[in-house]
Amino acid sequence: MALSLPAVAMAADKRADAYPRGEASLLRELNGRVAGQPVPCITRRLVVETRVIDRTAILFRMPDGTMFVNRPARGAELLPRQGVVSEIGATPRAICQNDFVAVNEPGGRAVNIRGSKGLHVPGASAQLGAFVPYFER
């Protein structure tokens, strides 16, 4: 079952009001796409790009044009306004809900490295939530 973008945006998250700039950026990225059902994991080797969306979400772009949006279950407010995900979890084949992420800010400062299997370098952390796919119409 596909949901319209406005319906998903309205119901997406109670934290939406905390970072309106991030929500606006996310809506621009997803313009014209339709949301699918959330999934717990995505295949790591299929991810062609990851980007942080202004303390709101992490966007995972796939080769077929699908975009997965992950709103971290914890720590989204610690994500930089812009950034590149440098480390994700500890599972080599999949990126899953409850994994922790490391994000580098522009200029290369590492925010955190921590996997669900115990690897940890001190710093802020964000724990991934479910992955919501967005498909082109």
mmCIF file of N, CA and C in Angstrom, residues 1-130:
data_model
loop_
_atom_site.group_PDB
_atom_site.id
_atom_site.type_symbol
_atom_site.label_atom_id
_atom_site.label_comp_id
_atom_site.label_asym_id
_atom_site.label_seq_id
_atom_site.Cartn_x
_atom_site.Cartn_y
_atom_site.Cartn_z
ATOM 1 N N MET A 1 0.846 -1.174 0.000
ATOM 2 C CA MET A 1 0.000 0.000 0.000
ATOM 3 C C MET A 1 0.891 1.237 0.000
ATOM 4 N N ALA A 2 0.699 2.101 -0.957
ATOM 5 C CA ALA A 2 1.478 3.336 -1.051
ATOM 6 C C ALA A 2 0.710 4.474 -0.404
ATOM 7 N N LEU A 3 1.441 5.370 0.223
ATOM 8 C CA LEU A 3 0.850 6.533 0.867
ATOM 9 C C LEU A 3 1.288 7.776 0.132
ATOM 10 N N SER A 4 0.442 8.777 0.098
ATOM 11 C CA SER A 4 0.840 10.022 -0.546
ATOM 12 C C SER A 4 1.854 10.741 0.327
ATOM 13 N N LEU A 5 2.704 11.526 -0.304
ATOM 14 C CA LEU A 5 3.741 12.254 0.423
ATOM 15 C C LEU A 5 3.166 13.159 1.500
ATOM 16 N N PRO A 6 2.112 13.956 1.231
ATOM 17 C CA PRO A 6 1.575 14.808 2.298
ATOM 18 C C PRO A 6 1.079 14.013 3.500
ATOM 19 N N ALA A 7 0.458 12.858 3.262
ATOM 20 C CA ALA A 7 -0.041 12.049 4.376
ATOM 21 C C ALA A 7 1.109 11.550 5.236
ATOM 22 N N VAL A 8 2.173 11.123 4.589
ATOM 23 C CA VAL A 8 3.331 10.640 5.335
ATOM 24 C C VAL A 8 3.995 11.787 6.076
ATOM 25 N N ALA A 9 4.113 12.928 5.423
ATOM 26 C CA ALA A 9 4.750 14.086 6.056
ATOM 27 C C ALA A 9 3.985 14.526 7.289
ATOM 28 N N MET A 10 2.662 14.484 7.234
ATOM 29 C CA MET A 10 1.850 14.915 8.368
ATOM 30 C C MET A 10 1.982 13.948 9.541
ATOM 31 N N ALA A 11 2.041 12.656 9.226
ATOM 32 C CA ALA A 11 2.052 11.649 10.282
ATOM 33 C C ALA A 11 3.452 11.160 10.621
ATOM 34 N N ALA A 12 4.457 11.670 9.955
ATOM 35 C CA ALA A 12 5.802 11.110 10.029
ATOM 36 C C ALA A 12 6.355 11.034 11.436
ATOM 37 N N ASP A 13 6.283 12.130 12.170
ATOM 38 C CA ASP A 13 7.020 12.122 13.415
ATOM 39 C C ASP A 13 6.627 13.321 14.261
ATOM 40 N N LYS A 14 6.512 13.118 15.560
ATOM 41 C CA LYS A 14 6.195 14.231 16.463
ATOM 42 C C LYS A 14 7.352 15.210 16.568
ATOM 43 N N ARG A 15 8.556 14.770 16.174
ATOM 44 C CA ARG A 15 9.719 15.649 16.237
ATOM 45 C C ARG A 15 9.774 16.625 15.072
ATOM 46 N N ALA A 16 8.839 16.538 14.141
ATOM 47 C CA ALA A 16 8.882 17.353 12.928
ATOM 48 C C ALA A 16 8.933 18.842 13.221
ATOM 49 N N ASP A 17 8.265 19.281 14.268
ATOM 50 C CA ASP A 17 8.253 20.704 14.598
ATOM 51 C C ASP A 17 9.594 21.187 15.146
ATOM 52 N N ALA A 18 10.410 20.285 15.641
ATOM 53 C CA ALA A 18 11.680 20.675 16.250
ATOM 54 C C ALA A 18 12.673 21.228 15.226
ATOM 55 N N TYR A 19 12.652 20.711 13.999
ATOM 56 C CA TYR A 19 13.597 21.134 12.969
ATOM 57 C C TYR A 19 12.863 21.398 11.659
ATOM 58 N N PRO A 20 12.108 22.510 11.579
ATOM 59 C CA PRO A 20 11.323 22.787 10.368
ATOM 60 C C PRO A 20 12.192 22.926 9.119
ATOM 61 N N ARG A 21 13.416 23.415 9.275
ATOM 62 C CA ARG A 21 14.312 23.538 8.122
ATOM 63 C C ARG A 21 14.637 22.157 7.545
ATOM 64 N N GLY A 22 14.881 21.201 8.419
ATOM 65 C CA GLY A 22 15.153 19.836 7.978
ATOM 66 C C GLY A 22 13.954 19.208 7.299
ATOM 67 N N GLU A 23 12.767 19.432 7.859
ATOM 68 C CA GLU A 23 11.548 18.895 7.246
ATOM 69 C C GLU A 23 11.336 19.486 5.858
ATOM 70 N N ALA A 24 11.590 20.781 5.709
ATOM 71 C CA ALA A 24 11.434 21.435 4.403
ATOM 72 C C ALA A 24 12.436 20.860 3.401
ATOM 73 N N SER A 25 13.670 20.633 3.835
ATOM 74 C CA SER A 25 14.687 20.046 2.955
ATOM 75 C C SER A 25 14.298 18.637 2.534
ATOM 76 N N LEU A 26 13.782 17.867 3.480
ATOM 77 C CA LEU A 26 13.368 16.500 3.182
ATOM 78 C C LEU A 26 12.217 16.489 2.180
ATOM 79 N N LEU A 27 11.238 17.355 2.363
ATOM 80 C CA LEU A 27 10.120 17.433 1.418
ATOM 81 C C LEU A 27 10.602 17.801 0.016
ATOM 82 N N ARG A 28 11.579 18.693 -0.078
ATOM 83 C CA ARG A 28 12.127 19.051 -1.400
ATOM 84 C C ARG A 28 12.792 17.837 -2.050
ATOM 85 N N GLU A 29 13.548 17.081 -1.279
ATOM 86 C CA GLU A 29 14.219 15.887 -1.816
ATOM 87 C C GLU A 29 13.220 14.847 -2.322
ATOM 88 N N LEU A 30 12.104 14.726 -1.625
ATOM 89 C CA LEU A 30 11.129 13.678 -1.936
ATOM 90 C C LEU A 30 10.013 14.139 -2.866
ATOM 91 N N ASN A 31 10.092 15.332 -3.358
ATOM 92 C CA ASN A 31 9.045 15.913 -4.192
ATOM 93 C C ASN A 31 8.604 14.952 -5.301
ATOM 94 N N GLY A 32 7.309 14.662 -5.338
ATOM 95 C CA GLY A 32 6.756 13.814 -6.379
ATOM 96 C C GLY A 32 6.893 12.324 -6.142
ATOM 97 N N ARG A 33 7.439 11.919 -5.041
ATOM 98 C CA ARG A 33 7.602 10.492 -4.756
ATOM 99 C C ARG A 33 6.469 9.993 -3.866
ATOM 100 N N VAL A 34 6.281 8.697 -3.895
ATOM 101 C CA VAL A 34 5.229 8.054 -3.111
ATOM 102 C C VAL A 34 5.880 7.119 -2.099
ATOM 103 N N ALA A 35 5.447 7.202 -0.847
ATOM 104 C CA ALA A 35 6.013 6.369 0.223
ATOM 105 C C ALA A 35 5.444 4.963 0.181
ATOM 106 N N GLY A 36 6.299 4.003 0.509
ATOM 107 C CA GLY A 36 5.878 2.617 0.657
ATOM 108 C C GLY A 36 5.859 2.243 2.132
ATOM 109 N N GLN A 37 5.707 0.973 2.390
ATOM 110 C CA GLN A 37 5.692 0.470 3.763
ATOM 111 C C GLN A 37 7.113 0.449 4.334
ATOM 112 N N PRO A 38 7.277 0.838 5.597
ATOM 113 C CA PRO A 38 8.603 0.796 6.226
ATOM 114 C C PRO A 38 9.156 -0.628 6.266
ATOM 115 N N VAL A 39 10.481 -0.724 6.162
ATOM 116 C CA VAL A 39 11.171 -2.010 6.251
ATOM 117 C C VAL A 39 12.259 -1.900 7.324
ATOM 118 N N PRO A 40 12.638 -3.019 7.955
ATOM 119 C CA PRO A 40 13.624 -2.951 9.032
ATOM 120 C C PRO A 40 15.073 -2.850 8.555
ATOM 121 N N CYS A 41 15.369 -3.301 7.328
ATOM 122 C CA CYS A 41 16.749 -3.309 6.830
ATOM 123 C C CYS A 41 16.788 -2.990 5.339
ATOM 124 N N ILE A 42 17.946 -2.489 4.890
ATOM 125 C CA ILE A 42 18.207 -2.329 3.466
ATOM 126 C C ILE A 42 19.554 -2.981 3.165
ATOM 127 N N THR A 43 19.761 -3.371 1.905
ATOM 128 C CA THR A 43 21.000 -4.031 1.501
ATOM 129 C C THR A 43 22.112 -2.999 1.352
ATOM 130 N N ARG A 44 23.160 -3.169 2.124
ATOM 131 C CA ARG A 44 24.260 -2.202 2.175
ATOM 132 C C ARG A 44 24.902 -1.980 0.810
ATOM 133 N N ARG A 45 25.178 -3.033 0.048
ATOM 134 C CA ARG A 45 25.909 -2.883 -1.211
ATOM 135 C C ARG A 45 25.111 -2.150 -2.281
ATOM 136 N N LEU A 46 23.797 -2.015 -2.104
ATOM 137 C CA LEU A 46 22.970 -1.316 -3.087
ATOM 138 C C LEU A 46 22.872 0.184 -2.837
ATOM 139 N N VAL A 47 23.369 0.648 -1.715
ATOM 140 C CA VAL A 47 23.296 2.080 -1.400
ATOM 141 C C VAL A 47 24.350 2.814 -2.225
ATOM 142 N N VAL A 48 23.901 3.790 -3.041
ATOM 143 C CA VAL A 48 24.848 4.549 -3.861
ATOM 144 C C VAL A 48 25.175 5.911 -3.264
ATOM 145 N N GLU A 49 24.345 6.394 -2.349
ATOM 146 C CA GLU A 49 24.605 7.685 -1.705
ATOM 147 C C GLU A 49 23.869 7.743 -0.378
ATOM 148 N N THR A 50 24.499 8.344 0.610
ATOM 149 C CA THR A 50 23.829 8.639 1.879
ATOM 150 C C THR A 50 24.052 10.106 2.198
ATOM 151 N N ARG A 51 23.022 10.719 2.753
ATOM 152 C CA ARG A 51 23.136 12.131 3.139
ATOM 153 C C ARG A 51 22.323 12.392 4.384
ATOM 154 N N VAL A 52 22.839 13.273 5.211
ATOM 155 C CA VAL A 52 22.104 13.731 6.384
ATOM 156 C C VAL A 52 21.238 14.902 5.962
ATOM 157 N N ILE A 53 19.985 14.887 6.385
ATOM 158 C CA ILE A 53 19.065 15.989 6.117
ATOM 159 C C ILE A 53 18.841 16.737 7.424
ATOM 160 N N ASP A 54 19.590 17.795 7.628
ATOM 161 C CA ASP A 54 19.446 18.789 8.692
ATOM 162 C C ASP A 54 18.800 18.318 9.997
ATOM 163 N N ARG A 55 19.491 17.469 10.732
ATOM 164 C CA ARG A 55 19.047 17.004 12.059
ATOM 165 C C ARG A 55 17.670 16.337 12.046
ATOM 166 N N THR A 56 17.292 15.807 10.898
ATOM 167 C CA THR A 56 15.949 15.262 10.740
ATOM 168 C C THR A 56 15.963 13.804 10.317
ATOM 169 N N ALA A 57 16.761 13.480 9.308
ATOM 170 C CA ALA A 57 16.725 12.144 8.720
ATOM 171 C C ALA A 57 18.029 11.864 7.993
ATOM 172 N N ILE A 58 18.200 10.600 7.632
ATOM 173 C CA ILE A 58 19.291 10.191 6.762
ATOM 174 C C ILE A 58 18.644 9.613 5.514
ATOM 175 N N LEU A 59 19.103 10.074 4.365
ATOM 176 C CA LEU A 59 18.553 9.657 3.079
ATOM 177 C C LEU A 59 19.516 8.661 2.440
ATOM 178 N N PHE A 60 18.995 7.500 2.041
ATOM 179 C CA PHE A 60 19.782 6.464 1.376
ATOM 180 C C PHE A 60 19.247 6.326 -0.044
ATOM 181 N N ARG A 61 20.074 6.624 -1.042
ATOM 182 C CA ARG A 61 19.655 6.556 -2.447
ATOM 183 C C ARG A 61 20.129 5.226 -3.038
ATOM 184 N N MET A 62 19.219 4.553 -3.767
ATOM 185 C CA MET A 62 19.512 3.259 -4.368
ATOM 186 C C MET A 62 19.678 3.416 -5.883
ATOM 187 N N PRO A 63 20.299 2.428 -6.563
ATOM 188 C CA PRO A 63 20.552 2.560 -7.996
ATOM 189 C C PRO A 63 19.286 2.660 -8.849
ATOM 190 N N ASP A 64 18.189 2.096 -8.390
ATOM 191 C CA ASP A 64 16.947 2.147 -9.174
ATOM 192 C C ASP A 64 16.168 3.448 -8.965
ATOM 193 N N GLY A 65 16.726 4.376 -8.198
ATOM 194 C CA GLY A 65 16.067 5.656 -7.954
ATOM 195 C C GLY A 65 15.259 5.703 -6.668
ATOM 196 N N THR A 66 15.040 4.551 -6.049
ATOM 197 C CA THR A 66 14.325 4.529 -4.774
ATOM 198 C C THR A 66 15.153 5.260 -3.721
ATOM 199 N N MET A 67 14.479 6.024 -2.882
ATOM 200 C CA MET A 67 15.139 6.677 -1.755
ATOM 201 C C MET A 67 14.541 6.117 -0.472
ATOM 202 N N PHE A 68 15.397 5.697 0.437
ATOM 203 C CA PHE A 68 14.944 5.259 1.751
ATOM 204 C C PHE A 68 15.229 6.380 2.734
ATOM 205 N N VAL A 69 14.213 6.754 3.493
ATOM 206 C CA VAL A 69 14.361 7.781 4.519
ATOM 207 C C VAL A 69 14.383 7.090 5.868
ATOM 208 N N ASN A 70 15.396 7.413 6.652
ATOM 209 C CA ASN A 70 15.490 6.878 7.998
ATOM 210 C C ASN A 70 15.495 8.036 8.977
ATOM 211 N N ARG A 71 14.483 8.059 9.822
ATOM 212 C CA ARG A 71 14.420 9.037 10.909
ATOM 213 C C ARG A 71 14.940 8.315 12.149
ATOM 214 N N PRO A 72 16.131 8.675 12.600
ATOM 215 C CA PRO A 72 16.706 7.956 13.732
ATOM 216 C C PRO A 72 15.759 7.877 14.928
ATOM 217 N N ALA A 73 15.737 6.696 15.549
ATOM 218 C CA ALA A 73 14.902 6.478 16.726
ATOM 219 C C ALA A 73 15.424 7.289 17.909
ATOM 220 N N ARG A 74 16.745 7.469 17.958
ATOM 221 C CA ARG A 74 17.379 8.281 19.007
ATOM 222 C C ARG A 74 18.546 9.025 18.395
ATOM 223 N N GLY A 75 18.736 10.253 18.833
ATOM 224 C CA GLY A 75 19.918 11.001 18.459
ATOM 225 C C GLY A 75 19.830 11.837 17.201
ATOM 226 N N ALA A 76 18.659 11.969 16.584
ATOM 227 C CA ALA A 76 18.550 12.767 15.353
ATOM 228 C C ALA A 76 19.007 14.199 15.586
ATOM 229 N N GLU A 77 18.737 14.719 16.769
ATOM 230 C CA GLU A 77 19.117 16.103 17.064
ATOM 231 C C GLU A 77 20.635 16.281 17.117
ATOM 232 N N LEU A 78 21.380 15.177 17.198
ATOM 233 C CA LEU A 78 22.836 15.245 17.230
ATOM 234 C C LEU A 78 23.459 15.196 15.840
ATOM 235 N N LEU A 79 22.652 14.880 14.828
ATOM 236 C CA LEU A 79 23.177 14.840 13.468
ATOM 237 C C LEU A 79 23.513 16.253 13.013
ATOM 238 N N PRO A 80 24.601 16.425 12.276
ATOM 239 C CA PRO A 80 24.919 17.762 11.779
ATOM 240 C C PRO A 80 23.901 18.197 10.729
ATOM 241 N N ARG A 81 23.875 19.490 10.470
ATOM 242 C CA ARG A 81 22.940 20.008 9.458
ATOM 243 C C ARG A 81 23.206 19.385 8.104
ATOM 244 N N GLN A 82 24.446 19.197 7.779
ATOM 245 C CA GLN A 82 24.843 18.514 6.555
ATOM 246 C C GLN A 82 25.897 17.513 6.968
ATOM 247 N N GLY A 83 25.998 16.462 6.239
ATOM 248 C CA GLY A 83 27.029 15.506 6.588
ATOM 249 C C GLY A 83 26.978 14.298 5.695
ATOM 250 N N VAL A 84 27.998 13.478 5.840
ATOM 251 C CA VAL A 84 28.110 12.254 5.080
ATOM 252 C C VAL A 84 28.241 11.120 6.078
ATOM 253 N N VAL A 85 27.458 10.077 5.894
ATOM 254 C CA VAL A 85 27.519 8.927 6.786
ATOM 255 C C VAL A 85 28.802 8.169 6.477
ATOM 256 N N SER A 86 29.643 7.980 7.487
ATOM 257 C CA SER A 86 30.926 7.316 7.266
ATOM 258 C C SER A 86 30.939 5.876 7.760
ATOM 259 N N GLU A 87 30.184 5.563 8.767
ATOM 260 C CA GLU A 87 30.120 4.201 9.310
ATOM 261 C C GLU A 87 28.687 3.905 9.710
ATOM 262 N N ILE A 88 28.244 2.693 9.398
ATOM 263 C CA ILE A 88 26.885 2.297 9.756
ATOM 264 C C ILE A 88 26.928 0.900 10.334
ATOM 265 N N GLY A 89 26.513 0.766 11.576
ATOM 266 C CA GLY A 89 26.362 -0.534 12.196
ATOM 267 C C GLY A 89 27.589 -1.418 12.087
ATOM 268 N N ALA A 90 27.377 -2.698 12.294
ATOM 269 C CA ALA A 90 28.483 -3.645 12.261
ATOM 270 C C ALA A 90 28.194 -4.828 11.349
ATOM 271 N N THR A 91 27.061 -4.820 10.667
ATOM 272 C CA THR A 91 26.674 -5.926 9.801
ATOM 273 C C THR A 91 27.149 -5.641 8.384
ATOM 274 N N PRO A 92 27.947 -6.522 7.777
ATOM 275 C CA PRO A 92 28.490 -6.222 6.457
ATOM 276 C C PRO A 92 27.468 -6.235 5.318
ATOM 277 N N ARG A 93 26.378 -6.958 5.451
ATOM 278 C CA ARG A 93 25.440 -7.092 4.336
ATOM 279 C C ARG A 93 24.245 -6.165 4.392
ATOM 280 N N ALA A 94 23.867 -5.731 5.575
ATOM 281 C CA ALA A 94 22.637 -4.946 5.707
ATOM 282 C C ALA A 94 22.843 -3.761 6.640
ATOM 283 N N ILE A 95 22.016 -2.755 6.420
ATOM 284 C CA ILE A 95 21.919 -1.617 7.334
ATOM 285 C C ILE A 95 20.540 -1.758 7.954
ATOM 286 N N CYS A 96 20.479 -1.856 9.267
ATOM 287 C CA CYS A 96 19.215 -2.206 9.909
ATOM 288 C C CYS A 96 18.787 -1.224 10.994
ATOM 289 N N GLN A 97 17.493 -1.287 11.248
ATOM 290 C CA GLN A 97 16.910 -0.565 12.366
ATOM 291 C C GLN A 97 17.693 -0.949 13.619
ATOM 292 N N ASN A 98 17.920 0.004 14.489
ATOM 293 C CA ASN A 98 18.663 -0.150 15.746
ATOM 294 C C ASN A 98 20.175 -0.105 15.585
ATOM 295 N N ASP A 99 20.709 -0.120 14.341
ATOM 296 C CA ASP A 99 22.141 0.116 14.161
ATOM 297 C C ASP A 99 22.445 1.557 14.555
ATOM 298 N N PHE A 100 23.685 1.796 14.943
ATOM 299 C CA PHE A 100 24.139 3.152 15.240
ATOM 300 C C PHE A 100 24.968 3.652 14.068
ATOM 301 N N VAL A 101 24.988 4.956 13.862
ATOM 302 C CA VAL A 101 25.696 5.522 12.717
ATOM 303 C C VAL A 101 26.762 6.519 13.146
ATOM 304 N N ALA A 102 27.750 6.669 12.285
ATOM 305 C CA ALA A 102 28.771 7.709 12.407
ATOM 306 C C ALA A 102 28.567 8.669 11.254
ATOM 307 N N VAL A 103 28.655 9.947 11.531
ATOM 308 C CA VAL A 103 28.464 10.963 10.501
ATOM 309 C C VAL A 103 29.632 11.931 10.556
ATOM 310 N N ASN A 104 30.194 12.225 9.397
ATOM 311 C CA ASN A 104 31.235 13.248 9.311
ATOM 312 C C ASN A 104 30.610 14.546 8.847
ATOM 313 N N GLU A 105 30.907 15.608 9.573
ATOM 314 C CA GLU A 105 30.459 16.934 9.167
ATOM 315 C C GLU A 105 31.340 17.418 8.027
ATOM 316 N N PRO A 106 30.887 18.431 7.275
ATOM 317 C CA PRO A 106 31.778 19.023 6.278
ATOM 318 C C PRO A 106 33.082 19.439 6.960
ATOM 319 N N GLY A 107 34.187 19.131 6.344
ATOM 320 C CA GLY A 107 35.480 19.400 6.963
ATOM 321 C C GLY A 107 36.072 18.160 7.602
ATOM 322 N N GLY A 108 35.280 17.078 7.686
ATOM 323 C CA GLY A 108 35.805 15.799 8.105
ATOM 324 C C GLY A 108 35.721 15.443 9.570
ATOM 325 N N ARG A 109 35.136 16.290 10.435
ATOM 326 C CA ARG A 109 35.067 15.952 11.856
ATOM 327 C C ARG A 109 34.110 14.780 12.072
ATOM 328 N N ALA A 110 34.581 13.706 12.648
ATOM 329 C CA ALA A 110 33.735 12.544 12.913
ATOM 330 C C ALA A 110 32.827 12.829 14.095
ATOM 331 N N VAL A 111 31.573 12.451 13.957
ATOM 332 C CA VAL A 111 30.622 12.632 15.043
ATOM 333 C C VAL A 111 30.578 11.384 15.912
ATOM 334 N N ASN A 112 30.566 10.191 15.320
ATOM 335 C CA ASN A 112 30.490 8.968 16.112
ATOM 336 C C ASN A 112 30.760 7.743 15.254
ATOM 337 N N ILE A 113 31.309 6.725 15.864
ATOM 338 C CA ILE A 113 31.391 5.412 15.227
ATOM 339 C C ILE A 113 30.924 4.409 16.267
ATOM 340 N N ARG A 114 29.816 3.738 15.959
ATOM 341 C CA ARG A 114 29.304 2.759 16.914
ATOM 342 C C ARG A 114 28.394 1.784 16.188
ATOM 343 N N GLY A 115 28.627 0.515 16.340
ATOM 344 C CA GLY A 115 27.796 -0.501 15.715
ATOM 345 C C GLY A 115 26.961 -1.222 16.742
ATOM 346 N N SER A 116 25.903 -1.855 16.283
ATOM 347 C CA SER A 116 25.024 -2.573 17.198
ATOM 348 C C SER A 116 25.727 -3.788 17.806
ATOM 349 N N LYS A 117 26.863 -4.187 17.243
ATOM 350 C CA LYS A 117 27.595 -5.342 17.754
ATOM 351 C C LYS A 117 28.686 -4.955 18.751
ATOM 352 N N GLY A 118 28.765 -3.670 19.124
ATOM 353 C CA GLY A 118 29.670 -3.302 20.190
ATOM 354 C C GLY A 118 30.835 -2.400 19.839
ATOM 355 N N LEU A 119 31.166 -2.213 18.553
ATOM 356 C CA LEU A 119 32.239 -1.287 18.194
ATOM 357 C C LEU A 119 31.849 0.107 18.647
ATOM 358 N N HIS A 120 32.758 0.812 19.327
ATOM 359 C CA HIS A 120 32.386 2.136 19.835
ATOM 360 C C HIS A 120 33.589 3.059 19.913
ATOM 361 N N VAL A 121 33.433 4.230 19.350
ATOM 362 C CA VAL A 121 34.378 5.324 19.524
ATOM 363 C C VAL A 121 33.576 6.451 20.139
ATOM 364 N N PRO A 122 34.022 7.051 21.242
ATOM 365 C CA PRO A 122 33.212 8.045 21.939
ATOM 366 C C PRO A 122 32.744 9.183 21.039
ATOM 367 N N GLY A 123 31.576 9.701 21.366
ATOM 368 C CA GLY A 123 30.988 10.816 20.637
ATOM 369 C C GLY A 123 29.483 10.688 20.629
ATOM 370 N N ALA A 124 28.837 11.610 19.965
ATOM 371 C CA ALA A 124 27.382 11.552 19.843
ATOM 372 C C ALA A 124 27.001 10.367 18.973
ATOM 373 N N SER A 125 25.793 9.845 19.148
ATOM 374 C CA SER A 125 25.362 8.728 18.315
ATOM 375 C C SER A 125 23.910 8.886 17.922
ATOM 376 N N ALA A 126 23.565 8.300 16.794
ATOM 377 C CA ALA A 126 22.180 8.259 16.341
ATOM 378 C C ALA A 126 21.834 6.808 16.053
ATOM 379 N N GLN A 127 20.726 6.357 16.619
ATOM 380 C CA GLN A 127 20.278 4.985 16.415
ATOM 381 C C GLN A 127 19.209 4.987 15.337
ATOM 382 N N LEU A 128 19.398 4.164 14.307
ATOM 383 C CA LEU A 128 18.481 4.150 13.176
ATOM 384 C C LEU A 128 17.104 3.620 13.538
ATOM 385 N N GLY A 129 16.102 4.173 12.876
ATOM 386 C CA GLY A 129 14.730 3.692 12.968
ATOM 387 C C GLY A 129 14.424 2.841 11.744
ATOM 388 N N ALA A 130 13.148 2.694 11.418
ATOM 389 C CA ALA A 130 12.730 1.942 10.233
ATOM 390 C C ALA A 130 13.071 2.733 8.973
#
